[in-house]
Amino acid sequence: MKVSFHWLKEFIHIPDDIEKIAQILTEIGHEVEAVERYEDDVVLEINITPNRPDCLSVFGIARELSAYYGVPIKFPEYNFTPDVIDLNFNVSIFDPDLCNRYAGRIVKNVKISTSPEWMRQRLEKSGIRSINNVVDVTNYVLLELGHPLHAFDLNSLKGNMIRVGTPKTILGRAGKIKTKTLDGVERQVSDDALLIWDSEEPIAIAGVMGGLNTEVTENTKDIFIESAHFNPISIRRTSKNLGLKTESSYRFERGCDIKLLKKALDRCAFLIKNIAGGQIFGKIDIYPKIFQPTEINLRYEKVNTVLGLNLSKEDIDIYLKNLSFEVESDDERVKVRPPSYRNDIKREIDIIEEIARLYGYDKIPTNMPFASIGIDDQVSRQLSLQNSFRERIRNTLLNYGFNETINFSFMSHQDLDLLKIPQEDPRRKTVNILNPLRVEDSCMRTTLIPSLLKNVIFNVSHGNRDLRFFEISRIFLNENSSKEQVKDRLPVEIVNVGVINYKEKVKTLYKEESHDFYLMKGVVEALLNACKIKDCVFVRTTEPFLHPGQSADIYISNSKIGFLGVLLPTIINDCGIKTQKPSISLFELDLGKLFKYHTVDIRYRPFSKYPYIERDTAIVVDSNLEAITFQNLIKQYPTDLIEEISLFDIYQGANIPPNKKSVAFRIRYRALDRTLKDEEVDTLHSQLVSFILEKTKGQIRM
Amino acid sequence: MLEEIKEKFSKDIASITSLSDLNDLRVKYLGKKGIITSYLKSLSTVTPEERPVLGKVLNETKLYIERAILAKENSIKEFELSNKIKTEYIDITVPGKFVAPGTEHPLNKILNEVVDIFVKMGFNVEEGPEVELDYFNFEALNIPKDHPARDMQDTFYITDEIVLRTHTSPVQIRGMIKRKPPVRFIAPGKVYRCDADISHTPMFHQVEGLMIDENISFSNLKGILISFIHMMFGEGVPVRFRPSFFPFTEPSAEVDMGCILCKGIGCRVCKQSGWLEILGAGMVHPVVLENVGYDTERYNGFAFGMGIERIAMLKYQIDDIRLFFENDIRFLRQF
């Protein structure tokens, strides 16, 4: 909100300069965001928090300064004697819950013209466009006192009456109704929105905007000025539903001063008569339920314990009086009645804040709390284990040369289309956003792959090469059986790790090391190793976006924890990556499951002090025999002398029959309790080899 | 005569340059039919008186030859090795086979720094769902439906009752419900607001903090937060507390620190004010404590929250928030 320094000084004597005032206002909670300097004035741009509608005016700010300095404040001039007492006009409130008070005055024979220069300037400095003298006065009083007013053209108002009510109450039926507002827009108003009516039709949307049919124009002679108090929630709903926010709705939805509205009305009539002439008529004031201030008990001691201060009873009483709170105190406590404009003061703590504000937050001493140590509980303990587990995964990937990324949690079904993910896949059951910023961000991620793929595309398009990325983030799965989202059932949030590796053909000094699949599998194995997970199975995957021959699903104890593989070249092409022989390999793992299976109980196992003996053998087997079958066979063999099995060559080609391959392996033998003899190992090894040959129908490679 | 043999041997060995020639020489003198060996065999033919004298000289000669051969062998080996090494020289100015180490994302780096400071002060780490019930995100935090404070945060809706959390504050509620007081935790995480421009992204990171105990005062809130700022940004950074408004704290405060770029003189980053907004904080509103069933007469406490992007932007002097989420490798590699 913009406040002219000159205007401010009309209400209060200010002993300090503008810089000091800006600092004081900020210190008491009204942050001055900018100071605009004009030739003859300075305007403060103040950020008023939503709890303080009473400060949305020049007078309101003056009132705050008055509380700070403890000096009196002067109300602007508003007294006059009505020219005509007799009134032939009726106001009735049909929805007293939505309109607590409605006052008005008639001014006849006004001369509509432009406003005086000084008024136009003040309005413009505050960001309000000048329209004509009558409308300008209503806006001027709004800025000055913070109370929204509206002027109707009395002669276009039918039936000499005003009715305040919703379409439902006034018309007695439900359904939307149409009305044209001052800005020329025809608006659909819901049947529970509060409207102002004449004897026939709506003439304003209460507290939001006046109607075009009763607008004050250059032809207007007589006016009716409205000064009312509307229910904040109702105004807010109407304003939100219409998407129409005005200076008036902004103040009404935060709460206006029910007592001030009469003075604001008179101030407005007073100024109109001064500026536009005319005769002021008697007043209408429908005020069914008189405002009763809240009564709050404040304990002096509580002030000091909450703030960490040592204020005396007298100090506190002074602050309260400066704030114009009515007080009745005894030794221990004080009964406080806040003024009608402070609808934010509801309980003891609110008053304590007021005292802290005026005392100055910066003057409150700084002390570390005395708190018990070891408030660690099981809930926290569990969480901290999970966090350190994730950190271990993260560090392993960092050590392997992957760069950590963070992406928005959003995606769209198009991303899943690109990956050819079928409609019945659980990843299609997305959590959808009702009001996304872009269609590309219309639902929550169910997989991290699309984001990582976009990271690669982005980087490649910027000429970056050799990319290794990972992200550890949540995915969101809608586990409802039906497609509809249940109103208040939250989705399942799972922490996943997604890893991607992009390579293209580059001329390099050094030879390419290994197949992308094995490279990424090595990373997966490193992660499993970091979690001390041993029993993990890789089986060919059905993921539709992966190369069927170079990909795997990863299982632990029959539960799928993720997938791994090389992205289909057609998808790389669909991504628009047009570099030389690009290849993308990736994996995604469910860290929740990994955490579940990771080993916490580490037990020491003794290892042998005796020497080992190694034997190498190469055998020729069917080319489709998988390494895992081979390794499992060796593991099955009944001996406890095998310490390690390693495959060191898999070969197909010259000297090997078609559909066959040569597998070379090395077995390391060692006993826990003695030195093995060569002959013993020779026998064992040849028995083992025969066993393998028998099971695989293989032959020794000569 | 043995002197002649010695002389002859010295000549022979001097001309030898390879291990195989040396071996031949060894055979020639010390082999089964070698010169020394045959002399030793002929010892039986001399008189018993001469035998010890001759034997001694012969053995000395043999030892001399053996030593000389061993010394020669070592010198040839050394020579050959140094020759081999000479042929193995490579260009050490060719770039190495470089595997770039992975880098932490700057936001997680800062997040972890913040978490670390609070953990050292005895705070636990708590989490909560990112897709959250309206109740936890707003109502339990004293932000009823139709309250103007809802305008402070543009919300993504999933249904009427489910939102993407707009702040980490709902974790306060969930964390308190799970525990009995006293509680002390921080809650780092992602939050979402329906907003995108140069200084706003629809997703960003916050760290929330909460401390509830007996006799916690505003003065303690200041103590903890000033310590945090000093640990994060350096001892002696000025800190300012000013009143503000959050529905779930009362009194509420905005915490500013002296601009770390211009040292408070005024610059573009601090909009010439010399101050940077860094934290929101306050004493937990009694309504919030009542909502989780805590006894407000016995317990009270404070809560605070901060934006990680802002801290990272200040610390690393990053001027565009969108850089964090583009994940350009040239950006990521700098951290």
mmCIF file of N, CA and C in Angstrom, chain A residues 110-113 115 132-139 151 216 223 225 268 272 275-276:
data_model
loop_
_atom_site.group_PDB
_atom_site.id
_atom_site.type_symbol
_atom_site.label_atom_id
_atom_site.label_comp_id
_atom_site.label_asym_id
_atom_site.label_seq_id
_atom_site.Cartn_x
_atom_site.Cartn_y
_atom_site.Cartn_z
ATOM 1 N N VAL A 110 -25.761 17.535 -6.810
ATOM 2 C CA VAL A 110 -24.304 17.678 -6.877
ATOM 3 C C VAL A 110 -23.921 18.064 -8.306
ATOM 4 N N LYS A 111 -22.753 18.728 -8.420
ATOM 5 C CA LYS A 111 -22.278 19.075 -9.758
ATOM 6 C C LYS A 111 -21.092 18.183 -10.093
ATOM 7 N N ILE A 112 -21.341 17.250 -11.000
ATOM 8 C CA ILE A 112 -20.274 16.316 -11.358
ATOM 9 C C ILE A 112 -19.247 17.029 -12.230
ATOM 10 N N SER A 113 -18.018 16.960 -11.850
ATOM 11 C CA SER A 113 -16.938 17.498 -12.699
ATOM 12 C C SER A 113 -15.641 16.789 -12.304
ATOM 13 N N SER A 115 -12.140 16.405 -10.211
ATOM 14 C CA SER A 115 -11.774 16.719 -8.823
ATOM 15 C C SER A 115 -10.709 17.796 -8.802
ATOM 16 N N ASN A 132 -14.399 11.047 -11.485
ATOM 17 C CA ASN A 132 -15.072 12.348 -11.356
ATOM 18 C C ASN A 132 -15.102 12.697 -9.883
ATOM 19 N N ASN A 133 -15.508 13.904 -9.570
ATOM 20 C CA ASN A 133 -15.351 14.356 -8.184
ATOM 21 C C ASN A 133 -16.058 13.469 -7.159
ATOM 22 N N VAL A 134 -17.270 12.965 -7.489
ATOM 23 C CA VAL A 134 -17.993 12.153 -6.506
ATOM 24 C C VAL A 134 -17.308 10.800 -6.283
ATOM 25 N N VAL A 135 -16.999 10.124 -7.427
ATOM 26 C CA VAL A 135 -16.341 8.823 -7.290
ATOM 27 C C VAL A 135 -14.975 9.007 -6.620
ATOM 28 N N ASP A 136 -14.274 10.079 -6.995
ATOM 29 C CA ASP A 136 -12.957 10.331 -6.403
ATOM 30 C C ASP A 136 -13.040 10.508 -4.880
ATOM 31 N N VAL A 137 -14.097 11.187 -4.413
ATOM 32 C CA VAL A 137 -14.213 11.364 -2.957
ATOM 33 C C VAL A 137 -14.388 10.017 -2.262
ATOM 34 N N THR A 138 -15.211 9.126 -2.853
ATOM 35 C CA THR A 138 -15.379 7.810 -2.201
ATOM 36 C C THR A 138 -14.036 7.100 -2.127
ATOM 37 N N ASN A 139 -13.264 7.195 -3.216
ATOM 38 C CA ASN A 139 -11.939 6.547 -3.208
ATOM 39 C C ASN A 139 -10.976 7.238 -2.253
ATOM 40 N N ALA A 151 -20.935 5.125 -4.287
ATOM 41 C CA ALA A 151 -21.961 6.124 -4.605
ATOM 42 C C ALA A 151 -22.814 5.621 -5.763
ATOM 43 N N VAL A 216 -22.423 6.483 -11.301
ATOM 44 C CA VAL A 216 -22.421 7.942 -11.241
ATOM 45 C C VAL A 216 -21.708 8.448 -12.499
ATOM 46 N N ILE A 223 -27.210 11.599 -5.536
ATOM 47 C CA ILE A 223 -26.502 10.337 -5.267
ATOM 48 C C ILE A 223 -26.914 9.740 -3.929
ATOM 49 N N ILE A 225 -24.968 7.498 -1.056
ATOM 50 C CA ILE A 225 -23.653 6.973 -0.649
ATOM 51 C C ILE A 225 -23.873 5.818 0.312
ATOM 52 N N CYS A 268 -17.248 11.414 3.858
ATOM 53 C CA CYS A 268 -17.471 11.365 2.416
ATOM 54 C C CYS A 268 -18.497 12.430 2.008
ATOM 55 N N ILE A 272 -17.930 15.658 -0.362
ATOM 56 C CA ILE A 272 -18.696 15.813 -1.603
ATOM 57 C C ILE A 272 -19.362 17.180 -1.624
ATOM 58 N N ILE A 275 -16.832 19.785 -2.368
ATOM 59 C CA ILE A 275 -16.209 19.752 -3.693
ATOM 60 C C ILE A 275 -17.242 19.819 -4.808
ATOM 61 N N ALA A 276 -18.370 19.104 -4.622
ATOM 62 C CA ALA A 276 -19.353 19.015 -5.711
ATOM 63 C C ALA A 276 -20.642 19.747 -5.369
#
